[in-house]
Coordinates of C-alpha atoms and ligand atoms in Angstrom, one line a residue:
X1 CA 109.3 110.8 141.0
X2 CA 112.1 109.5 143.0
X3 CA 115.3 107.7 140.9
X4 CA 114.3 104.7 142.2
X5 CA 110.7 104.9 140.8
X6 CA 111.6 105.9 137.6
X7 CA 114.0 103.2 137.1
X8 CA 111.3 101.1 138.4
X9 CA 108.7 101.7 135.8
X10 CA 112.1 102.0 133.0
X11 CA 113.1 98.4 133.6
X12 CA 109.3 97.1 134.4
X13 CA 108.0 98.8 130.5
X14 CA 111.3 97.1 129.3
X15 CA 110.2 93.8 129.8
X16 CA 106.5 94.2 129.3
X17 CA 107.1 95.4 125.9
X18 CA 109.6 92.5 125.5
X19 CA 106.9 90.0 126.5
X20 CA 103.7 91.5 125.0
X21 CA 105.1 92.8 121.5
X22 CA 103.1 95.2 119.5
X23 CA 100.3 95.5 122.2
X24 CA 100.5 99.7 121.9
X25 CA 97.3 100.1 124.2
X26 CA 98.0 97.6 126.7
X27 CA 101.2 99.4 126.6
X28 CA 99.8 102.4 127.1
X29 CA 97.5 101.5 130.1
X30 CA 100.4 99.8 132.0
X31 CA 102.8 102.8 131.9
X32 CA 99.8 105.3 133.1
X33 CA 98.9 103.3 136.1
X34 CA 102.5 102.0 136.8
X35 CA 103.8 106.2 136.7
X36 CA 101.2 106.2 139.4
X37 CA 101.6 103.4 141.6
X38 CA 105.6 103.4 141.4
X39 CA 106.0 106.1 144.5
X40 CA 103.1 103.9 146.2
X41 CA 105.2 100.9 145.6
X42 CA 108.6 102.0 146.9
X43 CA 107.2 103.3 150.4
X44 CA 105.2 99.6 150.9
X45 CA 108.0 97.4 149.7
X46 CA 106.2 94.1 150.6
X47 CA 104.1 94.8 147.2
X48 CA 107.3 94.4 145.6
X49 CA 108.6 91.9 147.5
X50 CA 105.2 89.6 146.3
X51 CA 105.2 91.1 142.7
X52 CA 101.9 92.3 142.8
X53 CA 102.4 94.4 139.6
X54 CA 104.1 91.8 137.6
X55 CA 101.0 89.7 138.8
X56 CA 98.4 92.1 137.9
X57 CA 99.4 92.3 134.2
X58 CA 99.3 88.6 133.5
X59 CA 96.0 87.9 132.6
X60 CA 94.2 85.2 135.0
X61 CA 93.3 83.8 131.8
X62 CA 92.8 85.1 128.1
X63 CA 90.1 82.8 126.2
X64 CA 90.1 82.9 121.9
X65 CA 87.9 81.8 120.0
X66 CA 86.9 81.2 116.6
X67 CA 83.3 82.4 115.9
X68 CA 81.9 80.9 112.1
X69 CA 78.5 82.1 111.0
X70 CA 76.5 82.7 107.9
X71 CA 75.6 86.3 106.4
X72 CA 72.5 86.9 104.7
X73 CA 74.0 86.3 101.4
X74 CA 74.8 82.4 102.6
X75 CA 78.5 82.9 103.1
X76 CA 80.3 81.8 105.7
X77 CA 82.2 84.1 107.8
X78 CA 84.8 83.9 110.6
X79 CA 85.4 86.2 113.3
X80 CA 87.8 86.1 116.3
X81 CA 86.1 86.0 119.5
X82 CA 88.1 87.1 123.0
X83 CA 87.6 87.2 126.5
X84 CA 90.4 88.0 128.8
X85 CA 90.2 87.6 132.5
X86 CA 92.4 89.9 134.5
X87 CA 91.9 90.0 138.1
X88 CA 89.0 88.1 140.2
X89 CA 91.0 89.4 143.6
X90 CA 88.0 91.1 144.9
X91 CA 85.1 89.6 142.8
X92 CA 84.0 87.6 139.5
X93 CA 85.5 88.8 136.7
X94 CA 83.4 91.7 134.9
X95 CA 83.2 93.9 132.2
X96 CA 81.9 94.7 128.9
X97 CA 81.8 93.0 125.4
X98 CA 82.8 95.1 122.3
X99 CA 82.0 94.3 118.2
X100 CA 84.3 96.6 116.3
X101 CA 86.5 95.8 113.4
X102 CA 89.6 97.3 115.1
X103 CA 88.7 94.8 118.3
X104 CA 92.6 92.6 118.7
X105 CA 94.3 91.1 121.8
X106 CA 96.2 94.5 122.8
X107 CA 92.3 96.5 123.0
X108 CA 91.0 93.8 124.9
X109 CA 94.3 93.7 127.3
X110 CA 93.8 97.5 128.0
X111 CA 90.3 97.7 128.3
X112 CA 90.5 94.3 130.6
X113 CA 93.5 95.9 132.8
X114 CA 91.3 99.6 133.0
X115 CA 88.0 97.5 134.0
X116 CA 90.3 95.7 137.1
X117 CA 90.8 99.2 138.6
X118 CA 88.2 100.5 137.9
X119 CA 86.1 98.2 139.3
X120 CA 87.9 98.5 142.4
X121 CA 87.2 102.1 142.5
X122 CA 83.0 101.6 142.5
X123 CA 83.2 100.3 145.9
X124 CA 81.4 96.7 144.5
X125 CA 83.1 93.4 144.8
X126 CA 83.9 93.3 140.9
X127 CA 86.7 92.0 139.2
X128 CA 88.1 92.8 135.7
X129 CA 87.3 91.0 132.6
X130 CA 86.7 92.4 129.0
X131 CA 85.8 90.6 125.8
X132 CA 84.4 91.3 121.9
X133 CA 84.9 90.4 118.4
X134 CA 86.5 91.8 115.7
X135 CA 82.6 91.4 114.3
X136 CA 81.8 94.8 113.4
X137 CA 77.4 95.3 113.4
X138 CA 77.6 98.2 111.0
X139 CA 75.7 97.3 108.0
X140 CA 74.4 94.1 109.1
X141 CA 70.9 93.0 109.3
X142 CA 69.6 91.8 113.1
X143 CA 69.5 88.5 111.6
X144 CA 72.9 88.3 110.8
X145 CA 73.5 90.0 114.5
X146 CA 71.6 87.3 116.1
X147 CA 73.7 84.5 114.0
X148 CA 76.7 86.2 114.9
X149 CA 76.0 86.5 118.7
X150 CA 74.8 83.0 119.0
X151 CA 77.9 81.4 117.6
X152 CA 79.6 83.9 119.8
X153 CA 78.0 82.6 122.8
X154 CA 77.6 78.9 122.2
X155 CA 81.5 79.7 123.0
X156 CA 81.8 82.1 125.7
X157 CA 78.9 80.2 127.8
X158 CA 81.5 77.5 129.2
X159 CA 83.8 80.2 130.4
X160 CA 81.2 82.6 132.2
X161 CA 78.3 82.5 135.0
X162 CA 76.7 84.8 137.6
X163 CA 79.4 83.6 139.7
X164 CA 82.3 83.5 137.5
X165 CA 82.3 86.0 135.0
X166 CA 79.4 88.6 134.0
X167 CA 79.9 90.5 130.9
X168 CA 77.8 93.5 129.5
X169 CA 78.1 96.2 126.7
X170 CA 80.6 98.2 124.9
X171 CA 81.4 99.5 121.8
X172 CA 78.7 98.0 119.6
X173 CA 76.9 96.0 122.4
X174 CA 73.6 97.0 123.4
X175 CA 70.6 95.8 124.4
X176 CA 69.8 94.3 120.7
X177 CA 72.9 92.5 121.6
X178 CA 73.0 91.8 125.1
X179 CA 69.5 90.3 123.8
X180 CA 70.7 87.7 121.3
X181 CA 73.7 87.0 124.1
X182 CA 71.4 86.1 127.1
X183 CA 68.6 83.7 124.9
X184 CA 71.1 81.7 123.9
X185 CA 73.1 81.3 127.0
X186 CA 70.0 80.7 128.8
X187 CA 69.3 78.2 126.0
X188 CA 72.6 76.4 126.5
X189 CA 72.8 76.4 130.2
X190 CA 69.4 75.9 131.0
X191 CA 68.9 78.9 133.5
X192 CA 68.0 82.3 134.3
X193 CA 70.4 84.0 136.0
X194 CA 72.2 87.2 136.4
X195 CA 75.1 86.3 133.9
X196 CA 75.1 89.3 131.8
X197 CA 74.2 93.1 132.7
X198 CA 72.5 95.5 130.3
X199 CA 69.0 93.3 130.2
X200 CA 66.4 94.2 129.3
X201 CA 64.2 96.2 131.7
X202 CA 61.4 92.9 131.6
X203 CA 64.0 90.3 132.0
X204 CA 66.1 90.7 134.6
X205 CA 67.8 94.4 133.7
X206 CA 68.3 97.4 136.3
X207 CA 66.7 100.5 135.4
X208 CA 69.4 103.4 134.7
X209 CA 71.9 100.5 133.5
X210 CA 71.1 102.6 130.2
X211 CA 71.9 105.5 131.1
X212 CA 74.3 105.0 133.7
X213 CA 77.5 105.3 132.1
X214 CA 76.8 108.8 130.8
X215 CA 74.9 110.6 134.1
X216 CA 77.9 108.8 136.2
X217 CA 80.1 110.5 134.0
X218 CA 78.4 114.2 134.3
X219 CA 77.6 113.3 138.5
X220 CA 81.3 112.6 138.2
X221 CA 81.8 116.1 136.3
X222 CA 79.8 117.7 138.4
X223 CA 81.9 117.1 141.6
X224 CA 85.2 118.4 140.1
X225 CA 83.3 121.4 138.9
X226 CA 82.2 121.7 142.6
X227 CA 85.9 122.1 143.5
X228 CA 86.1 125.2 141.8
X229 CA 82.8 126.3 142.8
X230 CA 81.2 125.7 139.4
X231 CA 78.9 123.7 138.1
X232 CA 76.8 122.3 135.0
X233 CA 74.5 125.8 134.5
X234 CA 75.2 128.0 131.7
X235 CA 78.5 126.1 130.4
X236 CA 78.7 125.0 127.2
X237 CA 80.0 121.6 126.1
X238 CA 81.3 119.5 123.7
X239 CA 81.1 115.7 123.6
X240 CA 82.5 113.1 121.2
X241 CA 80.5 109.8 120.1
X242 CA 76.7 109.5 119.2
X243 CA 76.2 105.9 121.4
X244 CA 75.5 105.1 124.6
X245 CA 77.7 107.1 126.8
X246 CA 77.7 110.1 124.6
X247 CA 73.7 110.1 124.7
X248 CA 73.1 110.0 128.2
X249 CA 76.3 112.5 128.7
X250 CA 74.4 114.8 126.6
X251 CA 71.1 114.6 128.1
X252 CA 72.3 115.0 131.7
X253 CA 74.6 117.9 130.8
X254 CA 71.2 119.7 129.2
X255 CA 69.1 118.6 132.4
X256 CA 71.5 120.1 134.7
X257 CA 71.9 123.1 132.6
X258 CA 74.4 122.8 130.5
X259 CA 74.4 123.7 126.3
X260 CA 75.8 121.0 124.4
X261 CA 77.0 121.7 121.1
X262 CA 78.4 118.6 119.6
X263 CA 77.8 115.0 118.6
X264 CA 80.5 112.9 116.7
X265 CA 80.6 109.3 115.2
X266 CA 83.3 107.6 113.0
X267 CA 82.5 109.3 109.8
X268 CA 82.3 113.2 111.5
X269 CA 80.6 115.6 113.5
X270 CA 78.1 117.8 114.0
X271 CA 78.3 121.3 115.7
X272 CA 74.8 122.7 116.8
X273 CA 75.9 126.2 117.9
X274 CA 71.7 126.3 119.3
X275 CA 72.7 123.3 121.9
X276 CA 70.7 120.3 121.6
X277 CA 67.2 120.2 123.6
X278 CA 64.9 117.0 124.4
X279 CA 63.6 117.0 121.3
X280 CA 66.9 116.7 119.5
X281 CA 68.2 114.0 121.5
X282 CA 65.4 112.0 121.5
X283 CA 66.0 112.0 117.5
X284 CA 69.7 111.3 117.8
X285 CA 68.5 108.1 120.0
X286 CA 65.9 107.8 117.1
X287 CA 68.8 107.9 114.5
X288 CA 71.5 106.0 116.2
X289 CA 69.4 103.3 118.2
X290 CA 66.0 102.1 116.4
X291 CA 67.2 103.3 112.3
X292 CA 70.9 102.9 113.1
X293 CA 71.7 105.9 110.7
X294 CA 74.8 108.5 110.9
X295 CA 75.3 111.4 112.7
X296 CA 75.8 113.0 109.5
X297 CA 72.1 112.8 109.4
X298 CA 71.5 115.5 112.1
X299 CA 72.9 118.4 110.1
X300 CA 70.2 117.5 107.7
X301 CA 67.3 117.0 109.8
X302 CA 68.3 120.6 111.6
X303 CA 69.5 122.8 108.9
X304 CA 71.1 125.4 111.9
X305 CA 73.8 122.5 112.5
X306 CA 76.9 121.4 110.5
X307 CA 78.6 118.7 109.6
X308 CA 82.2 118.7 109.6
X309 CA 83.3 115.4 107.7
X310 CA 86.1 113.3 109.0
X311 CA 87.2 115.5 111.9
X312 CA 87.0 115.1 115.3
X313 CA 84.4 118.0 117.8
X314 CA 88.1 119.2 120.0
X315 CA 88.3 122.1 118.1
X316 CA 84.9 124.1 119.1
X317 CA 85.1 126.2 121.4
X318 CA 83.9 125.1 125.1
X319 CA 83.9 125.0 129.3
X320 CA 83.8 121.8 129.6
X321 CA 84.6 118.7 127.2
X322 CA 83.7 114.7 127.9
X323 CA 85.2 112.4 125.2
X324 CA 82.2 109.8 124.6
X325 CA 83.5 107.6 121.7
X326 CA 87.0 105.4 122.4
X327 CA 90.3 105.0 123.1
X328 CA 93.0 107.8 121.8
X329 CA 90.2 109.7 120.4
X330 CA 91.7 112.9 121.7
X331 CA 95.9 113.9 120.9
X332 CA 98.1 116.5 122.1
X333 CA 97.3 119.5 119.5
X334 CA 93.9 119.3 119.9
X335 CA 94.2 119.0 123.4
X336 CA 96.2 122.0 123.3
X337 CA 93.4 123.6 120.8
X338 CA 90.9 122.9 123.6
X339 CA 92.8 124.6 126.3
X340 CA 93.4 127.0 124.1
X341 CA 90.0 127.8 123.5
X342 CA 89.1 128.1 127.4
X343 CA 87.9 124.8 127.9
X344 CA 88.5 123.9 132.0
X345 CA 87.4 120.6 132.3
X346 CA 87.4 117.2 130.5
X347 CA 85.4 114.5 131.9
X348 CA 86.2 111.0 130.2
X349 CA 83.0 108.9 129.1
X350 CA 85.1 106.6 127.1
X351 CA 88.3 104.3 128.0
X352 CA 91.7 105.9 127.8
X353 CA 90.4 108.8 125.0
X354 CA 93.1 110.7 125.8
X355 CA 96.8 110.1 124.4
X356 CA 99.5 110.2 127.2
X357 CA 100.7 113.7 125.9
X358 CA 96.7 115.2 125.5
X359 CA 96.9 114.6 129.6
X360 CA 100.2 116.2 130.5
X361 CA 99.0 119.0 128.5
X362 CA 95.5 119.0 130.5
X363 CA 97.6 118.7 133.7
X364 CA 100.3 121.1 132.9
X365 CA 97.5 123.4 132.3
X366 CA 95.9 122.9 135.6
X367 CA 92.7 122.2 134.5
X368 CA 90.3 119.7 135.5
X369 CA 90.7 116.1 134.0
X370 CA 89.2 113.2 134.8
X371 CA 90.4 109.7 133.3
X372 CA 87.9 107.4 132.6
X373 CA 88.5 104.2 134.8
X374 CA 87.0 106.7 137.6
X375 CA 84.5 109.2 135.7
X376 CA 82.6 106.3 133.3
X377 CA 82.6 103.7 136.3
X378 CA 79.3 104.5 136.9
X379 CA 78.3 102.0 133.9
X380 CA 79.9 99.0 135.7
X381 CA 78.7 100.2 138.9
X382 CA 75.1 99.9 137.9
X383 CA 75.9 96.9 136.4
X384 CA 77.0 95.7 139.6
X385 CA 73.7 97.0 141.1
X386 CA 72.1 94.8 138.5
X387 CA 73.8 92.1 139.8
X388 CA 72.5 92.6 143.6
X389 CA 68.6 92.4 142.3
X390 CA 69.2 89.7 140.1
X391 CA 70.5 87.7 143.5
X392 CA 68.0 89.2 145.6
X393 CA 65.1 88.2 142.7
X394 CA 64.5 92.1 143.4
X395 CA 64.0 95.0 141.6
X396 CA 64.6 98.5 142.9
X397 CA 62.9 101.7 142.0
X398 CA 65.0 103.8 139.0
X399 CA 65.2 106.8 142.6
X400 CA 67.0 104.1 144.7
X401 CA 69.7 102.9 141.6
X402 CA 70.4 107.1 140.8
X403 CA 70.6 107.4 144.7
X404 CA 73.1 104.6 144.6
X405 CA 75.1 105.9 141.5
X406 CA 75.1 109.2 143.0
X407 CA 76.5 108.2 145.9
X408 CA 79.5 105.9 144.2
X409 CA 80.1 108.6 141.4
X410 CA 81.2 110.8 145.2
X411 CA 82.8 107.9 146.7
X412 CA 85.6 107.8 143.7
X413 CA 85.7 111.6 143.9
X414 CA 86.3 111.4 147.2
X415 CA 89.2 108.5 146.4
X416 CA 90.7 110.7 143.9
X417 CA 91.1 113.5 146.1
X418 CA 92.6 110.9 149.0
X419 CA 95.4 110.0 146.8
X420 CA 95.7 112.6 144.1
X421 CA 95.9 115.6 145.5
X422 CA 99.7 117.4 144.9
X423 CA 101.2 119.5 147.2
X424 CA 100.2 122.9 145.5
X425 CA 96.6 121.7 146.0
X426 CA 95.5 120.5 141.8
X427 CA 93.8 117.8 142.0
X428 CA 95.9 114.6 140.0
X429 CA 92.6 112.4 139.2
X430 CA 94.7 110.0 137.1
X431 CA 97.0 109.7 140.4
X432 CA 94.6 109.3 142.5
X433 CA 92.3 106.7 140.5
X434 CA 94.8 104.8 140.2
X435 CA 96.3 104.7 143.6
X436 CA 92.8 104.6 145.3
X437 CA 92.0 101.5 142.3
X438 CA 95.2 99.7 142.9
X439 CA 95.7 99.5 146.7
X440 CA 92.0 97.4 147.5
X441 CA 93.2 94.5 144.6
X442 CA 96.6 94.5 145.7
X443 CA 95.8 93.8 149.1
X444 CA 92.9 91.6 148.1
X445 CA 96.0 89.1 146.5
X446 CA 98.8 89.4 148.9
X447 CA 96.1 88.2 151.6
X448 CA 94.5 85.6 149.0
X449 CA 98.0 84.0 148.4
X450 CA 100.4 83.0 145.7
X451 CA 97.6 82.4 143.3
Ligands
NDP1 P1 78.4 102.7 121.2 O1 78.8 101.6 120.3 O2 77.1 102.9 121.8 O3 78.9 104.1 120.6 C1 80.2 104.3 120.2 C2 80.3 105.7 119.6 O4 81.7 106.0 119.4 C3 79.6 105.7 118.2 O5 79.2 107.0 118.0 C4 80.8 105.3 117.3 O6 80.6 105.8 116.0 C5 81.9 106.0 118.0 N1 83.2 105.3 117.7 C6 83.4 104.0 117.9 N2 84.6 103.6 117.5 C7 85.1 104.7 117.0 C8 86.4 105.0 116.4 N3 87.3 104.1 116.2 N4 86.6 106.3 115.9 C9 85.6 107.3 116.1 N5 84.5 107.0 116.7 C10 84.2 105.8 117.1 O7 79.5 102.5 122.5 P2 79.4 103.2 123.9 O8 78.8 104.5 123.9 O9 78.9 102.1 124.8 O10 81.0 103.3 124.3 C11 81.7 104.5 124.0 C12 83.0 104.5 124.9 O11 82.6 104.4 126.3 C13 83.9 103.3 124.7 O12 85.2 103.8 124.9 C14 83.5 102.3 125.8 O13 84.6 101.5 126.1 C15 83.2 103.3 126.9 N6 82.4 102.8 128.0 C16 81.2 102.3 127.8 C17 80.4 101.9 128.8 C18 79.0 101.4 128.6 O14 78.3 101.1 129.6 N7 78.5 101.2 127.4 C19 80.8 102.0 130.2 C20 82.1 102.6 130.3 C21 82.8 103.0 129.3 P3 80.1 104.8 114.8 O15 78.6 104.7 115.0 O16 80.6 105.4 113.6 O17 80.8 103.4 115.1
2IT2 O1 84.0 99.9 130.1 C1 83.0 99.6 130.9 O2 83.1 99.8 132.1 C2 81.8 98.9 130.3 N1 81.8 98.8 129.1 C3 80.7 98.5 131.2 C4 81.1 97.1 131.8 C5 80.0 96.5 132.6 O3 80.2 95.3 133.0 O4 78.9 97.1 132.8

């Protein structure tokens, strides 16, 4: 980096942190993207001139709410309800919903400011929104669920529409959620539109939107492997989380050939030195989706497995790894551990898994990493595919959506390797995501104004 771009991002984090105290991950998303975009920013100075960066992390709008319903028990509970609204430069806001007890302002500032470029990268005119609860569904009964998400919507239903702002799943948002969301908007509002994504396949939703986030995230894999003249067969791998993402990661790694030897939630994981097969996963979709049980629960349903309580999968060895479960899931020893071990590419399913010093070490190592805003966008992308049939009253074949998420999963490989490759040929994905990400919204607001 050149003085001036250092000094740059110095002064720019100074008064970021100033302004948004004790926001670590928003933090933390702003310096990774700003690192990038600094050299990108000094050779077009009219970005500075209109202070498109100082623009892009000020929300559009950040929405909180207070969200009162009653547990089984008859008590009355409050949760904190959010919705921040980053960018709508090149579309309606968009992006997911997450219930977890760590949810706070910072999480939902990150995840909001990630979904902006991301977005962007899919090729779809998508803006970047986030939203959630500090709710947390573990433990709670679907009726409690339903209460919660109805309070949560009778809310959020003012600030959102198929034209404003579409949000979907995260972290504890699923389609028993996404459920109990849509009803009671389309209660409130009195219409049936394409306001959230993630519907259910008889009401509206796109088949794949399931699995889309995880087979993105290994068609992703699969063309950085392709750089190196590997691929999928024969390798074996090691995945973090037991949800969505991690799921689908796991099934499309074995359907492409690949052995996968861990699962993980917040409790532990399990290491299945066999690799999983169809029947396996189908139980871990059993255990996590319908029964809503542990992962713990797979060591003793097959006895060759073990459970390793309150650690984290980085340390088996493996080719290729693809955190599934959240944000700085992943730190600089075990990073080191995983290089260590021979592992030569990690594909993020999650947001921002990595700490800042796991990907120096990753990128210091030359090997393959991916960052998540371009390797899991193939869960918004498909959302954004949801949103086409809902406007078109449509409803496309599950060949013609994998076709389309094929092809966008190449289109931000191809992006990456546009603006991230370094002069000794590695391939900087974090570089060029974020480059590739930044330049369509930037331009999208110097030619929309000062707004
Ligand atoms: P799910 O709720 O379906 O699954 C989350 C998994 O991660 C669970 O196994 C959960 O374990 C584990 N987990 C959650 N929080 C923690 C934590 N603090 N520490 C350790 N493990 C944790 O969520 P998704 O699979 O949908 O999301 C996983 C990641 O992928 C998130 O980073 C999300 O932002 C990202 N993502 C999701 C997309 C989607 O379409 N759903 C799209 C793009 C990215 P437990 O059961 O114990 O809570
Ligand atoms: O982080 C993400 O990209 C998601 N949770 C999916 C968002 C969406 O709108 O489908």
């Amino acid at each position: 980096m050149t003085k001036f771009a250092e000094q740059y991002v110095e002064s720019f984090m100074t008064k970021l942190i100033a302004k948004n105290p004790g926001e670590s991950e928003f933090h933390q998303a702003v310096r990774e993207v700003l690192t990038s975009v600094a050299p990108y920013l000094e050779a077009y100075p009219y970005l500075l001139d209109n202070k498109i960066m100082e623009r892009m992390v000020e929300p559009e709008r950040v929405i909180m709410f207070r969200v009162p319903w009653m547990d089984d028990r008859g008590e009355i509970q409050i949760n904190r309800g959010y919705r921040v609204q980053m960018n709508s430069a090149i579309g309606p806001y968009k992006g997911g919903i997450r219930f977890h007890s760590s949810v706070n302002l910072s999480i939902m500032k990150f995840l909001a400011f990630e979904q902006t470029f991301k977005n962007s990268l899919t090729t779809l005119p998508m803006g970047g929104a986030k939203g959630g609860s500090d709710f947390s569904p573990r433990g709670k009964s679907d009726a409690e669920v339903m209460r919660f998400c109805q309070s949560f919507m009778t809310e959020l239903q003012r600030h959102i529409g198929q034209d404003t702002d579409v949000p979907a799943g995260d972290i504890g948002v699923g389609g028993r959620e996404v459920g109990f969301l849509f009803g009671q908007y389309k209660r409130l509002r009195d219409e049936f539109t394409g306001t959230l994504t993630g519907k259910g396949l008889a009401w509206g939703g796109s088949l794949l939107r399931p699995q889309a986030t995880g087979y993105g995230t290994c068609y992703f894999a699969q063309e950085m492997l392709a750089t190196r003249g590997k691929s999928f067969e024969g390798q074996t791998v090691v995945i973090s989380g037991a949800g969505n993402v991690a799921q689908y990661a796991a099934e499309k790694a074995m359907q492409l050939g690949a052995k996968v030897v861990t699962l993980s939630d917040s409790d532990g994981f399990v290491y299945d030195p066999d690799g999983l097969n169809e029947e396996k996963i189908e139980y871990v979709k059993y255990l996590k989706n319908a029964i809503r049980g542990r992962i713990s629960e797979y060591a003793k349903k097959y006895p060759t497995a073990q459970y390793f309580p309150g650690e984290r999968p980085w340390k088996i060895k493996c080719d290729i790894a693809m955190p599934c479960a959240t944000q700085n899931e992943l730190n600089g020893e075990q990073a080191r551990a995983l290089v260590a071990n021979g592992c030569y590419c990690v594909a993020e399913g999650a947001n921002m898994p990595s700490t800042p010093e796991a990907i120096a070490i990753f990128q210091e190592a030359r090997i393959l990493y991916s960052p998540g805003k371009a390797s899991n966008a193939g869960g918004v992308a498909t959302s954004g595919l949801e949103m086409s049939q809902n406007s078109m009253r449509q409803k496309w074949t599950a060949e013609e959506v994998d076709a389309q998420l094929h092809r966008i999963m190449s289109d931000i490989h191809a992006a990456c390797l546009k603006y991230g490759t370094e002069e000794d040929g590695y391939i900087n994905y974090v570089k060029g995501a974020n480059i590739a990400g930044f330049i369509k919204v930037a331009n999208a607001m110097v030619d929309q104004g000062l707004v």
